[in-house]
Amino acid sequence: MQMNGPQYPLFRRYPGNPILSPEMWPYRANAVFNPGAARLDGQTILLVRVEDMRGFSHLTVARSADGKTDWRIDPNPTLAPDPGVREERWGLEDPRIVRLEEREDYAITYVSFSSSGPLVSLALTEDFVNFTRVGPLVPPEDKDASLFPRRFSGRYALIHRPIIRGEADIWISFSPDLVHWGDHRVLIPTRPGWWDSHRVGLGAPPIRTSEGWLIIYHGVRMTASGSIYRVGLALLDLEEPWRVRRRSDEWVLGPRKPYEQLGDVPGVTFPSGAIFAEDEGILYLYYGIADTSVGLATARMEDILDYLLSQPSGA
Ligand code: BMA
């Protein structure tokens, strides 16, 4: 397709990919992938999902000044399943991180795997050393969740992805206190026949832009040789985030490089963390590669918004 205006492709892979892999880990790990991302004290923090050699996951912090190189990785698991918490029995997975503006701490929404299936739990931290568990927010089966950095008319908002009768659409829900959730609405549904026909799920947390909340999501299509996980974009209204202003027809990143076909689940590009470097105008997108390692792709925010504004409105 001919594209005018924004640079194409929008996202460029960092040539040093993968930026994190199991071989770099200070302790035995099968896979390191699907990280949440945040900035703290001039450093990029990745809270990485680490799968151990039993097949259970926990979360470990990796820090870097430039967000690309010289990662310093905690020598032990940073946030591990609490043996006393039944909802965490089979591990912690796929964290998303936002800084809550009013509270000045970070909200980590992660998948806790109970023996009844995956659900979304919340932990809070100021420093990525000490964590306060708030606990489960929604029951199974639910994943791919993030809060927004601010409240809307006094209510927190949560994007999440329940599985209901086999359907896997993105939903939004609201809460006055982070504990009681309601006013549930479908936000971004799957599109039968399209590249995102089988499942969609939030990727990185919502990012505030001049045109609305930027949503980076994953879309899944089933093929004869398994599923393909690709990356799409949407824009939500700034004040009424249940309104989808734009949704990309096309995917903007998908498994193409040999290293994206190599790992435990080949053909997966799974966005989970993003940092917008306002001084550079560049969005850093961190994504899980093939359920095995971590990749980085970058795009100019101006190009992303130009592209999205050229896309159809609504979801
Ligand atoms: C999803 C999640 C992700 C994983 C992806 C591809 O359901 O479990 O953690 O990366 O599948 O296997």
Tab-separated table of N, CA and C in Angstrom, residues 59 79 85-88 91-96 107-114 118-124 132-139 142-147 158 178:
chain	number	residue	atom	x	y	z
A	59	LEU	N	8.889	-12.149	37.966
A	59	LEU	CA	9.261	-10.872	37.338
A	59	LEU	C	10.596	-10.389	37.898
A	79	LEU	N	10.131	-9.943	41.845
A	79	LEU	CA	8.764	-10.156	42.341
A	79	LEU	C	8.383	-11.593	41.961
A	85	VAL	N	-0.448	-17.046	48.452
A	85	VAL	CA	-1.525	-16.476	47.633
A	85	VAL	C	-1.936	-17.501	46.572
A	86	ARG	N	-3.125	-18.077	46.741
A	86	ARG	CA	-3.574	-19.123	45.810
A	86	ARG	C	-3.668	-18.619	44.380
A	87	GLU	N	-4.009	-17.335	44.230
A	87	GLU	CA	-4.191	-16.775	42.874
A	87	GLU	C	-2.864	-16.677	42.128
A	88	GLU	N	-1.739	-16.855	42.808
A	88	GLU	CA	-0.439	-16.737	42.147
A	88	GLU	C	0.260	-18.078	42.010
A	91	GLY	N	2.319	-18.761	38.934
A	91	GLY	CA	3.286	-17.781	38.471
A	91	GLY	C	2.725	-16.401	38.173
A	92	LEU	N	3.648	-15.470	37.883
A	92	LEU	CA	3.341	-14.080	37.540
A	92	LEU	C	3.833	-13.828	36.118
A	93	GLU	N	3.000	-13.180	35.307
A	93	GLU	CA	3.333	-13.023	33.889
A	93	GLU	C	2.998	-11.617	33.378
A	94	ASP	N	3.655	-11.231	32.321
A	94	ASP	CA	3.291	-10.117	31.435
A	94	ASP	C	2.861	-8.821	32.146
A	95	PRO	N	3.753	-8.185	32.918
A	95	PRO	CA	3.387	-6.964	33.637
A	95	PRO	C	3.251	-5.749	32.717
A	96	ARG	N	2.350	-4.867	33.054
A	96	ARG	CA	2.261	-3.539	32.426
A	96	ARG	C	2.419	-2.518	33.540
A	107	ALA	N	1.888	1.700	39.153
A	107	ALA	CA	0.933	0.593	39.230
A	107	ALA	C	1.390	-0.494	38.273
A	108	ILE	N	1.561	-1.680	38.808
A	108	ILE	CA	1.949	-2.822	37.974
A	108	ILE	C	0.751	-3.768	37.902
A	109	THR	N	0.186	-3.883	36.720
A	109	THR	CA	-0.887	-4.857	36.514
A	109	THR	C	-0.249	-6.061	35.843
A	110	TYR	N	-0.372	-7.210	36.472
A	110	TYR	CA	0.272	-8.407	35.937
A	110	TYR	C	-0.722	-9.552	35.930
A	111	VAL	N	-0.399	-10.547	35.137
A	111	VAL	CA	-1.233	-11.746	35.100
A	111	VAL	C	-0.768	-12.647	36.227
A	112	SER	N	-1.665	-12.947	37.161
A	112	SER	CA	-1.321	-13.972	38.144
A	112	SER	C	-2.058	-15.232	37.719
A	113	PHE	N	-1.317	-16.315	37.720
A	113	PHE	CA	-1.880	-17.557	37.175
A	113	PHE	C	-2.355	-18.425	38.330
A	114	SER	N	-3.667	-18.502	38.492
A	114	SER	CA	-4.240	-19.366	39.532
A	114	SER	C	-4.521	-20.732	38.918
A	118	PRO	N	-5.830	-17.693	34.357
A	118	PRO	CA	-5.139	-16.418	34.526
A	118	PRO	C	-6.100	-15.289	34.895
A	119	LEU	N	-5.651	-14.395	35.784
A	119	LEU	CA	-6.439	-13.233	36.161
A	119	LEU	C	-5.498	-12.039	36.299
A	120	VAL	N	-6.088	-10.859	36.508
A	120	VAL	CA	-5.280	-9.635	36.575
A	120	VAL	C	-5.129	-9.205	38.031
A	121	SER	N	-3.881	-8.991	38.462
A	121	SER	CA	-3.602	-8.508	39.813
A	121	SER	C	-2.835	-7.197	39.740
A	122	LEU	N	-2.863	-6.484	40.859
A	122	LEU	CA	-2.225	-5.162	40.927
A	122	LEU	C	-1.216	-5.115	42.065
A	123	ALA	N	-0.042	-4.563	41.794
A	123	ALA	CA	0.934	-4.251	42.842
A	123	ALA	C	1.374	-2.803	42.641
A	124	LEU	N	1.740	-2.136	43.732
A	124	LEU	CA	2.198	-0.750	43.662
A	124	LEU	C	3.651	-0.677	44.128
A	132	THR	N	3.908	-3.303	47.084
A	132	THR	CA	2.706	-3.551	47.886
A	132	THR	C	1.685	-4.222	46.988
A	133	ARG	N	1.276	-5.414	47.375
A	133	ARG	CA	0.260	-6.106	46.562
A	133	ARG	C	-1.130	-5.606	46.949
A	134	VAL	N	-1.883	-5.142	45.937
A	134	VAL	CA	-3.287	-4.790	46.154
A	134	VAL	C	-4.140	-6.047	45.989
A	135	GLY	N	-3.690	-6.952	45.095
A	135	GLY	CA	-4.377	-8.229	44.911
A	135	GLY	C	-5.118	-8.294	43.588
A	136	PRO	N	-5.916	-9.345	43.413
A	136	PRO	CA	-6.642	-9.535	42.149
A	136	PRO	C	-7.666	-8.427	41.909
A	137	LEU	N	-7.766	-7.965	40.648
A	137	LEU	CA	-8.751	-6.938	40.286
A	137	LEU	C	-9.976	-7.566	39.637
A	138	VAL	N	-9.756	-8.554	38.812
A	138	VAL	CA	-10.849	-9.206	38.083
A	138	VAL	C	-10.568	-10.708	38.064
A	139	PRO	N	-11.611	-11.531	38.049
A	139	PRO	CA	-11.418	-12.987	38.105
A	139	PRO	C	-11.021	-13.564	36.743
A	142	ASP	N	-8.747	-13.622	32.421
A	142	ASP	CA	-8.515	-12.231	32.059
A	142	ASP	C	-7.009	-11.951	32.045
A	143	LYS	N	-6.584	-11.119	31.098
A	143	LYS	CA	-5.146	-10.834	30.920
A	143	LYS	C	-4.973	-9.440	30.329
A	144	ASP	N	-3.732	-9.084	30.014
A	144	ASP	CA	-3.413	-7.920	29.177
A	144	ASP	C	-4.077	-6.650	29.682
A	145	ALA	N	-3.775	-6.301	30.939
A	145	ALA	CA	-4.468	-5.189	31.592
A	145	ALA	C	-3.514	-4.065	31.953
A	146	SER	N	-4.057	-2.842	31.907
A	146	SER	CA	-3.306	-1.680	32.403
A	146	SER	C	-4.277	-0.628	32.896
A	147	LEU	N	-3.848	0.075	33.942
A	147	LEU	CA	-4.551	1.282	34.361
A	147	LEU	C	-4.133	2.419	33.446
A	158	LEU	N	-9.512	0.817	33.768
A	158	LEU	CA	-8.688	-0.371	33.509
A	158	LEU	C	-9.020	-0.919	32.124
A	178	LEU	N	-9.960	1.415	42.971
A	178	LEU	CA	-9.030	0.374	42.508
A	178	LEU	C	-9.438	-1.037	42.953
